[in-house]
Tab-separated table of C-alpha atoms (C1' of nucleotides) in Angstrom:
chain	number	residue	atom	x	y	z
V	22	MET	CA	-20.892	7.120	-25.462
V	23	PRO	CA	-22.301	3.789	-26.795
V	24	ARG	CA	-21.799	0.778	-24.587
V	25	LYS	CA	-19.928	-1.124	-27.292
V	26	LEU	CA	-17.130	1.416	-27.023
V	27	SER	CA	-16.668	0.894	-23.280
V	28	ALA	CA	-13.618	-1.256	-23.993
V	29	LEU	CA	-11.953	1.902	-25.268
V	30	ASP	CA	-13.182	4.259	-22.540
V	31	PRO	CA	-10.015	5.364	-20.741
V	32	GLN	CA	-12.069	6.360	-17.698
V	33	ARG	CA	-13.264	2.778	-17.063
V	34	LEU	CA	-11.704	0.933	-14.140
V	35	ASP	CA	-11.060	-2.254	-16.107
V	36	ASN	CA	-9.143	-0.371	-18.784
V	37	GLN	CA	-6.577	1.067	-16.433
V	38	ILE	CA	-3.182	-0.583	-16.181
V	39	CYS	CA	-2.558	1.170	-12.893
V	40	PHE	CA	-5.501	-0.616	-11.296
V	41	ALA	CA	-4.183	-3.914	-12.692
V	42	VAL	CA	-0.827	-3.218	-11.047
V	43	TYR	CA	-2.420	-1.969	-7.820
V	44	SER	CA	-4.662	-5.011	-7.466
V	45	ALA	CA	-1.901	-7.439	-8.479
V	46	ALA	CA	0.324	-6.006	-5.752
V	47	HIS	CA	-2.403	-6.683	-3.191
V	48	ALA	CA	-2.923	-10.196	-4.558
V	49	PHE	CA	0.800	-10.895	-4.156
V	50	ASN	CA	0.627	-9.546	-0.624
V	51	ARG	CA	-2.181	-11.942	0.249
V	52	VAL	CA	-0.248	-14.912	-1.165
V	53	TYR	CA	2.881	-13.894	0.751
V	54	LYS	CA	1.079	-13.352	4.046
V	55	PRO	CA	0.847	-16.973	5.288
V	56	LEU	CA	4.399	-17.724	4.077
V	57	LEU	CA	5.902	-14.701	5.801
V	58	ASP	CA	3.842	-15.152	8.971
V	59	ARG	CA	5.932	-18.255	9.625
V	60	LEU	CA	9.075	-16.104	9.404
V	61	GLY	CA	7.578	-13.384	11.592
V	62	LEU	CA	7.906	-10.828	8.776
V	63	THR	CA	5.590	-8.513	6.895
V	64	TYR	CA	6.139	-8.112	3.146
V	65	PRO	CA	7.975	-4.753	3.389
V	66	GLN	CA	10.116	-6.195	6.184
V	67	TYR	CA	10.871	-9.181	3.912
V	68	LEU	CA	12.009	-6.767	1.185
V	69	VAL	CA	14.404	-5.094	3.615
V	70	MET	CA	15.764	-8.504	4.606
V	71	LEU	CA	16.282	-9.397	0.922
V	72	VAL	CA	18.368	-6.229	0.536
V	73	LEU	CA	20.404	-7.019	3.644
V	74	TRP	CA	20.946	-10.652	2.655
V	75	GLU	CA	22.619	-9.349	-0.504
V	76	ARG	CA	24.713	-6.753	1.302
V	77	ASP	CA	25.006	-6.070	4.966
V	78	ASP	CA	26.013	-3.059	7.067
V	79	VAL	CA	24.510	-0.423	4.790
V	80	PRO	CA	23.031	2.998	5.624
V	81	VAL	CA	19.267	3.497	5.748
V	82	LYS	CA	19.497	5.646	2.625
V	83	ASP	CA	20.875	2.769	0.526
V	84	ILE	CA	17.997	0.530	1.555
V	85	GLY	CA	15.578	3.320	0.721
V	86	GLU	CA	17.044	3.797	-2.753
V	87	LYS	CA	16.759	0.123	-3.591
V	88	LEU	CA	13.182	-0.169	-2.333
V	89	PHE	CA	12.014	3.358	-3.297
V	90	LEU	CA	11.106	4.094	0.334
V	91	ASP	CA	12.012	7.019	2.586
V	92	SER	CA	13.063	7.314	6.213
V	93	GLY	CA	9.480	7.963	7.293
V	94	THR	CA	8.675	4.396	6.284
V	95	LEU	CA	11.989	2.752	7.039
V	96	THR	CA	12.850	4.163	10.462
V	97	PRO	CA	9.902	2.583	12.321
V	98	LEU	CA	10.136	-0.606	10.224
V	99	LEU	CA	13.827	-1.016	11.064
V	100	LYS	CA	13.098	-0.407	14.732
V	101	ARG	CA	10.614	-3.287	14.607
V	102	LEU	CA	13.210	-5.515	12.936
V	103	GLU	CA	15.648	-4.511	15.684
V	104	ALA	CA	13.048	-5.311	18.349
V	105	ALA	CA	12.726	-8.744	16.692
V	106	HIS	CA	16.536	-9.142	17.020
V	107	LEU	CA	17.020	-9.460	13.261
V	108	VAL	CA	19.102	-6.296	12.715
V	109	LYS	CA	21.289	-3.907	14.656
V	110	ARG	CA	21.221	-0.109	14.121
V	111	THR	CA	24.428	1.825	14.788
V	112	ARG	CA	25.532	5.366	13.950
V	113	SER	CA	28.433	5.430	11.517
V	114	ARG	CA	31.680	6.747	13.015
V	115	GLU	CA	32.889	8.149	9.660
V	116	ASP	CA	29.648	10.069	9.080
V	117	GLU	CA	27.491	10.458	12.124
V	118	ARG	CA	24.451	11.423	10.054
V	119	GLN	CA	24.199	7.847	8.799
V	120	VAL	CA	22.711	4.884	10.643
V	121	LEU	CA	24.173	1.575	9.497
V	122	ILE	CA	21.952	-1.493	9.413
V	123	ALA	CA	23.632	-4.833	10.092
V	124	LEU	CA	22.181	-8.313	10.357
V	125	THR	CA	22.325	-10.178	13.651
V	126	PRO	CA	23.142	-13.919	13.613
V	127	GLN	CA	19.378	-14.552	13.742
V	128	GLY	CA	18.944	-12.183	10.805
V	129	HIS	CA	21.526	-14.126	8.788
V	130	ALA	CA	19.994	-17.446	9.801
V	131	LEU	CA	16.548	-16.403	8.629
V	132	LYS	CA	17.797	-16.431	5.030
V	133	GLU	CA	17.822	-20.232	5.046
V	134	LYS	CA	14.278	-20.423	6.434
V	135	ALA	CA	13.160	-18.018	3.714
V	136	ARG	CA	14.712	-20.030	0.891
V	137	ALA	CA	11.456	-21.799	0.006
V	138	VAL	CA	9.424	-18.592	-0.310
V	139	PRO	CA	10.215	-17.730	-3.968
V	140	HIS	CA	9.327	-21.248	-5.067
V	141	SER	CA	5.949	-21.049	-3.349
V	142	ILE	CA	5.257	-17.744	-5.077
V	143	LEU	CA	6.264	-19.216	-8.426
V	144	ALA	CA	3.859	-22.098	-7.876
V	145	ALA	CA	1.031	-19.712	-6.955
V	146	SER	CA	1.730	-17.671	-10.090
V	147	ASP	CA	0.936	-20.781	-12.149
V	148	CYS	CA	3.184	-19.560	-14.926
V	149	SER	CA	6.516	-20.468	-16.493
V	150	VAL	CA	9.698	-18.847	-15.218
V	151	SER	CA	10.470	-17.405	-18.624
V	152	GLU	CA	7.038	-15.790	-18.882
V	153	LEU	CA	7.423	-14.298	-15.404
V	154	VAL	CA	10.891	-12.963	-16.200
V	155	ALA	CA	9.566	-11.330	-19.373
V	156	MET	CA	6.676	-9.731	-17.472
V	157	LYS	CA	8.989	-8.611	-14.699
V	158	ASP	CA	11.306	-6.898	-17.182
V	159	GLU	CA	8.394	-5.102	-18.842
V	160	ILE	CA	7.008	-3.927	-15.497
V	161	VAL	CA	10.418	-2.745	-14.308
V	162	ALA	CA	10.885	-0.799	-17.538
V	163	LEU	CA	7.473	0.838	-17.073
V	164	ARG	CA	8.247	1.624	-13.433
V	165	ASP	CA	11.552	3.235	-14.404
V	166	ARG	CA	9.856	5.391	-17.058
V	167	LEU	CA	7.283	6.521	-14.470
V	168	ASN	CA	9.991	7.313	-11.938
V	169	ALA	CA	11.879	9.274	-14.598
V	170	VAL	CA	8.804	11.504	-15.076
V	171	ILE	CA	8.577	12.162	-11.339
V	172	GLY	CA	12.159	13.424	-11.268
V	173	GLU	CA	11.196	15.729	-14.199
S	169	MET	CA	26.957	-19.604	-5.474
S	170	PRO	CA	29.129	-17.890	-8.150
S	171	ARG	CA	28.342	-14.255	-8.819
S	172	LYS	CA	27.673	-14.878	-12.507
S	173	LEU	CA	24.630	-16.964	-11.512
S	174	SER	CA	23.048	-14.156	-9.494
S	175	ALA	CA	20.695	-13.444	-12.369
S	176	LEU	CA	19.142	-16.835	-11.650
S	177	ASP	CA	19.110	-16.567	-7.860
S	178	PRO	CA	15.422	-16.567	-6.935
S	179	GLN	CA	16.226	-14.960	-3.571
S	180	ARG	CA	17.596	-11.791	-5.167
S	181	LEU	CA	15.425	-8.688	-4.975
S	182	ASP	CA	15.841	-7.769	-8.622
S	183	ASN	CA	14.714	-11.210	-9.760
S	184	GLN	CA	11.358	-11.020	-8.048
S	185	ILE	CA	8.318	-10.085	-10.081
S	186	CYS	CA	6.424	-9.229	-6.915
S	187	PHE	CA	8.887	-6.446	-6.134
S	188	ALA	CA	8.552	-5.204	-9.699
S	189	VAL	CA	4.775	-5.030	-9.233
S	190	TYR	CA	5.076	-3.552	-5.741
S	191	SER	CA	7.461	-0.808	-6.827
S	192	ALA	CA	5.509	-0.085	-10.031
S	193	ALA	CA	2.355	0.420	-7.965
S	194	HIS	CA	4.163	2.993	-5.830
S	195	ALA	CA	5.563	4.700	-8.944
S	196	PHE	CA	2.040	5.002	-10.375
S	197	ASN	CA	0.869	6.414	-7.070
S	198	ARG	CA	3.536	9.111	-7.181
S	199	VAL	CA	2.566	10.074	-10.746
S	200	TYR	CA	-1.121	10.220	-9.814
S	201	LYS	CA	-0.579	12.269	-6.673
S	202	PRO	CA	-0.268	15.768	-8.191
S	203	LEU	CA	-3.104	15.044	-10.656
S	204	LEU	CA	-5.473	13.811	-7.948
S	205	ASP	CA	-4.498	16.531	-5.485
S	206	ARG	CA	-6.255	18.975	-7.805
S	207	LEU	CA	-9.425	16.857	-7.512
S	208	GLY	CA	-9.072	16.524	-3.742
S	209	LEU	CA	-8.819	12.727	-4.011
S	210	THR	CA	-6.339	10.068	-2.968
S	211	TYR	CA	-5.703	7.183	-5.376
S	212	PRO	CA	-7.942	4.663	-3.541
S	213	GLN	CA	-10.657	7.319	-3.356
S	214	TYR	CA	-10.243	7.867	-7.106
S	215	LEU	CA	-10.752	4.129	-7.669
S	216	VAL	CA	-13.992	4.226	-5.681
S	217	MET	CA	-15.144	7.198	-7.749
S	218	LEU	CA	-14.324	5.306	-10.984
S	219	VAL	CA	-16.575	2.477	-9.785
S	220	LEU	CA	-19.382	4.879	-8.901
S	221	TRP	CA	-19.088	6.798	-12.172
S	222	GLU	CA	-19.806	3.505	-13.944
S	223	ARG	CA	-22.707	2.545	-11.678
S	224	ASP	CA	-24.226	4.501	-8.873
S	225	ASP	CA	-26.250	3.596	-5.768
S	226	VAL	CA	-24.458	0.329	-5.023
S	227	PRO	CA	-23.795	-1.403	-1.695
S	228	VAL	CA	-20.364	-1.202	-0.072
S	229	LYS	CA	-19.864	-4.894	-0.749
S	230	ASP	CA	-20.107	-4.407	-4.538
S	231	ILE	CA	-17.435	-1.714	-4.437
S	232	GLY	CA	-15.275	-4.013	-2.324
S	233	GLU	CA	-15.573	-6.876	-4.798
S	234	LYS	CA	-14.560	-4.724	-7.730
S	235	LEU	CA	-11.573	-3.206	-5.928
S	236	PHE	CA	-10.626	-6.272	-3.819
S	237	LEU	CA	-11.043	-4.238	-0.618
S	238	ASP	CA	-13.004	-4.981	2.561
S	239	SER	CA	-15.165	-2.857	4.841
S	240	GLY	CA	-12.261	-2.150	7.148
S	241	THR	CA	-10.708	-0.133	4.331
S	242	LEU	CA	-13.855	1.143	2.648
S	243	THR	CA	-15.936	2.314	5.602
S	244	PRO	CA	-13.563	5.087	6.727
S	245	LEU	CA	-12.689	5.959	3.107
S	246	LEU	CA	-16.374	6.355	2.199
S	247	LYS	CA	-16.942	8.469	5.276
S	248	ARG	CA	-14.192	10.800	4.070
S	249	LEU	CA	-15.814	10.975	0.620
S	250	GLU	CA	-19.110	11.778	2.350
S	251	ALA	CA	-17.416	14.485	4.420
S	252	ALA	CA	-16.141	15.912	1.110
S	253	HIS	CA	-19.772	15.937	-0.171
S	254	LEU	CA	-18.974	13.574	-3.057
S	255	VAL	CA	-21.172	10.630	-1.969
S	256	LYS	CA	-24.172	9.923	0.235
S	257	ARG	CA	-24.424	6.807	2.451
S	258	THR	CA	-27.914	5.442	3.156
S	259	ARG	CA	-29.164	2.158	4.617
S	260	SER	CA	-31.106	0.097	2.103
S	261	ARG	CA	-34.796	-0.253	2.935
S	262	GLU	CA	-35.043	-3.692	1.298
S	263	ASP	CA	-32.048	-5.083	3.227
S	264	GLU	CA	-31.029	-3.010	6.204
S	265	ARG	CA	-27.656	-4.709	6.444
S	266	GLN	CA	-26.558	-2.941	3.291
S	267	VAL	CA	-25.362	0.643	3.015
S	268	LEU	CA	-25.922	2.089	-0.447
S	269	ILE	CA	-23.410	4.549	-1.851
S	270	ALA	CA	-24.768	7.213	-4.181
S	271	LEU	CA	-23.030	10.119	-5.886
S	272	THR	CA	-23.983	13.670	-4.976
S	273	PRO	CA	-24.244	16.270	-7.773
S	274	GLN	CA	-20.680	17.293	-6.897
S	275	GLY	CA	-19.644	13.646	-7.152
S	276	HIS	CA	-21.153	13.383	-10.625
S	277	ALA	CA	-19.612	16.683	-11.674
S	278	LEU	CA	-16.143	15.568	-10.651
S	279	LYS	CA	-16.146	12.995	-13.481
S	280	GLU	CA	-15.664	15.791	-16.013
S	281	LYS	CA	-12.793	17.316	-14.076
S	282	ALA	CA	-11.167	13.868	-13.916
S	283	ARG	CA	-11.441	13.237	-17.655
S	284	ALA	CA	-7.880	14.352	-18.384
S	285	VAL	CA	-6.281	12.068	-15.782
S	286	PRO	CA	-5.942	8.868	-17.875
S	287	HIS	CA	-4.290	10.808	-20.699
S	288	SER	CA	-1.711	12.259	-18.320
S	289	ILE	CA	-0.938	8.786	-17.027
S	290	LEU	CA	-0.598	7.453	-20.564
S	291	ALA	CA	1.847	10.231	-21.357
S	292	ALA	CA	3.888	9.484	-18.236
S	293	SER	CA	3.987	5.793	-19.166
S	294	ASP	CA	5.802	6.782	-22.379
S	295	CYS	CA	4.421	3.719	-24.121
S	296	SER	CA	1.903	2.912	-26.843
S	297	VAL	CA	-1.702	2.182	-25.924
S	298	SER	CA	-1.513	-1.280	-27.466
S	299	GLU	CA	1.582	-2.169	-25.441
S	300	LEU	CA	-0.093	-0.969	-22.245
S	301	VAL	CA	-3.256	-2.937	-23.002
S	302	ALA	CA	-1.203	-6.082	-23.574
S	303	MET	CA	0.685	-5.587	-20.319
S	304	LYS	CA	-2.523	-4.832	-18.447
S	305	ASP	CA	-4.119	-8.069	-19.699
S	306	GLU	CA	-1.076	-10.104	-18.636
S	307	ILE	CA	-1.002	-8.530	-15.187
S	308	VAL	CA	-4.748	-9.033	-14.702
S	309	ALA	CA	-4.397	-12.692	-15.691
S	310	LEU	CA	-1.565	-13.115	-13.181
S	311	ARG	CA	-3.583	-11.354	-10.466
S	312	ASP	CA	-6.566	-13.595	-11.106
S	313	ARG	CA	-4.413	-16.726	-10.867
S	314	LEU	CA	-2.983	-15.471	-7.556
S	315	ASN	CA	-6.445	-14.687	-6.226
S	316	ALA	CA	-7.603	-18.166	-7.273
S	317	VAL	CA	-4.859	-19.688	-5.108
S	318	ILE	CA	-5.947	-17.620	-2.103
S	319	GLY	CA	-9.469	-18.977	-2.375
S	320	GLU	CA	-7.914	-22.487	-2.459
Z	181	DG	C1'	36.991	30.373	9.730
Z	182	DT	C1'	32.568	31.788	9.630
Z	183	DA	C1'	27.946	31.844	7.048
Z	184	DC	C1'	25.291	29.111	4.199
Z	185	DA	C1'	23.470	25.127	1.996
Z	186	DT	C1'	23.054	20.152	1.832
Z	187	DT	C1'	22.502	15.550	3.606
Z	188	DC	C1'	20.609	12.137	6.627
Z	189	DA	C1'	17.611	10.098	9.959
Z	190	DA	C1'	13.886	10.842	12.991
Z	191	DT	C1'	9.363	12.629	13.977
Z	192	DT	C1'	4.422	13.951	13.335
Z	193	DG	C1'	0.142	13.493	11.193
Z	194	DC	C1'	-2.972	11.467	7.897
Z	195	DG	C1'	-4.804	7.946	4.879
Z	196	DA	C1'	-4.734	3.355	3.378
Z	197	DA	C1'	-4.783	-2.022	4.074
Z	198	DC	C1'	-6.038	-5.862	6.635
Z	199	DA	C1'	-6.962	-9.250	10.572
Z	200	DA	C1'	-10.119	-10.027	14.037
Z	201	DT	C1'	-14.126	-9.025	16.346
Z	202	DT	C1'	-18.826	-7.114	17.049
Z	203	DA	C1'	-23.660	-6.247	16.159
Z	204	DA	C1'	-27.593	-6.157	13.570
Z	205	DA	C1'	-30.395	-8.010	9.797
Z	206	DT	C1'	-31.580	-11.787	7.082
Z	207	DG	C1'	-31.932	-16.657	5.627
Z	208	DT	C1'	-32.638	-21.658	6.695
Z	209	DG	C1'	-34.043	-25.997	8.817
Z	210	DA	C1'	-36.376	-28.547	12.095
N	55	DT	C1'	-42.127	-20.605	15.446
N	56	DC	C1'	-37.613	-20.960	17.201
N	57	DA	C1'	-32.693	-22.026	17.060
N	58	DC	C1'	-28.890	-21.456	14.271
N	59	DA	C1'	-26.023	-19.972	10.483
N	60	DT	C1'	-24.933	-16.403	7.154
N	61	DT	C1'	-24.419	-11.842	5.485
N	62	DT	C1'	-23.183	-6.997	5.883
N	63	DA	C1'	-21.002	-3.007	7.744
N	64	DA	C1'	-18.665	-1.019	11.470
N	65	DT	C1'	-14.970	-1.069	14.852
N	66	DT	C1'	-10.292	-1.807	16.909
N	67	DG	C1'	-5.474	-2.308	16.582
N	68	DT	C1'	-1.144	-2.859	13.887
N	69	DT	C1'	1.742	-1.800	9.996
N	70	DC	C1'	2.729	0.720	5.680
N	71	DG	C1'	3.550	4.935	2.843
N	72	DC	C1'	4.363	9.567	2.327
N	73	DA	C1'	4.400	14.770	2.994
N	74	DA	C1'	6.288	18.062	5.857
N	75	DT	C1'	9.171	19.396	9.412
N	76	DT	C1'	13.075	19.089	12.712
N	77	DG	C1'	17.800	18.715	14.227
N	78	DA	C1'	22.290	17.266	13.907
N	79	DA	C1'	26.353	16.480	10.952
N	80	DT	C1'	28.783	17.532	6.929
N	81	DG	C1'	30.179	20.195	2.805
N	82	DT	C1'	31.041	24.671	0.362
N	83	DA	C1'	31.896	29.590	-0.584
N	84	DC	C1'	33.714	33.554	0.551
DNA sequence: GTACATTCAATTGCGAACAATTAAATGTGA
DNA sequence: TCACATTTAATTGTTCGCAATTGAATGTAC
């Protein structure tokens, strides 16, 4: 294959949208790191807290469905959040298979400390809100099409 | 805050582009998994192979710069590729700090077996090539702006 | 009401990802 | 030359992410 056609070679790293997404996710992670260190959270832990700040006292499964994560990831993560006194884990009385995750007062309070985080990310993105919203919607649509394929 | 303004709440999970990127990366990973299982590769290993298929016999550092990964990730990964007889690791004679990564014949041969992978991903994306290229360019530009902030 | 299947969380094991440190090789300045 | 800084890969330790399995609770069919 001639070199001038490399821009069309689907087997080239730089032509793959998945690598763009993969490397952008890591770049976001690196920007978040210093911000979340101050809150004592990792990025996946921050995602769980975002879910709980919207709605509290939910089973592990609900958190997993929103974040596309399973119990193998969430169980140890939630135990670390419990060890940090941010959440409480209790078996549901109605259905003893479920473990309900509730925020502690410290967990609720952390929401205020985290309020500045999205603005810092927006600044680092160096991009207008409307552009970011448009990109976000495109990426979510792509993600949902990919997830639809997985479920056959 | 009234519920009708939730679409503007920057602290809501669904309003965050980083979660869109994060969850899209995982969705890609799940689509790749069955395809790469047949090649005996994980997705990060596949990325390293893409780099090597473009240019062979390069130091670990070069691979790290292209993939935004450090030696803590690459050293064990490359050892697994070596154990699978896909690459060879040799100290450079000119600069003994460097370890050069070269493809074995099996490593070269795997490129042909991997040729169908990008097409399968394109099909799963359920999207035109031109749309994907446009999205890819936007995401890469965003990633590069984020990485620029990290380097201050 | 007793088999059977399903659901849910936890567990185990493996492969990333990264911070922090170490050690060796190389480069630089006095 | 010698002291010092820089570069490069490897190592250690922690946290994700997921496949596969386990075990307990619940639901369903007969």
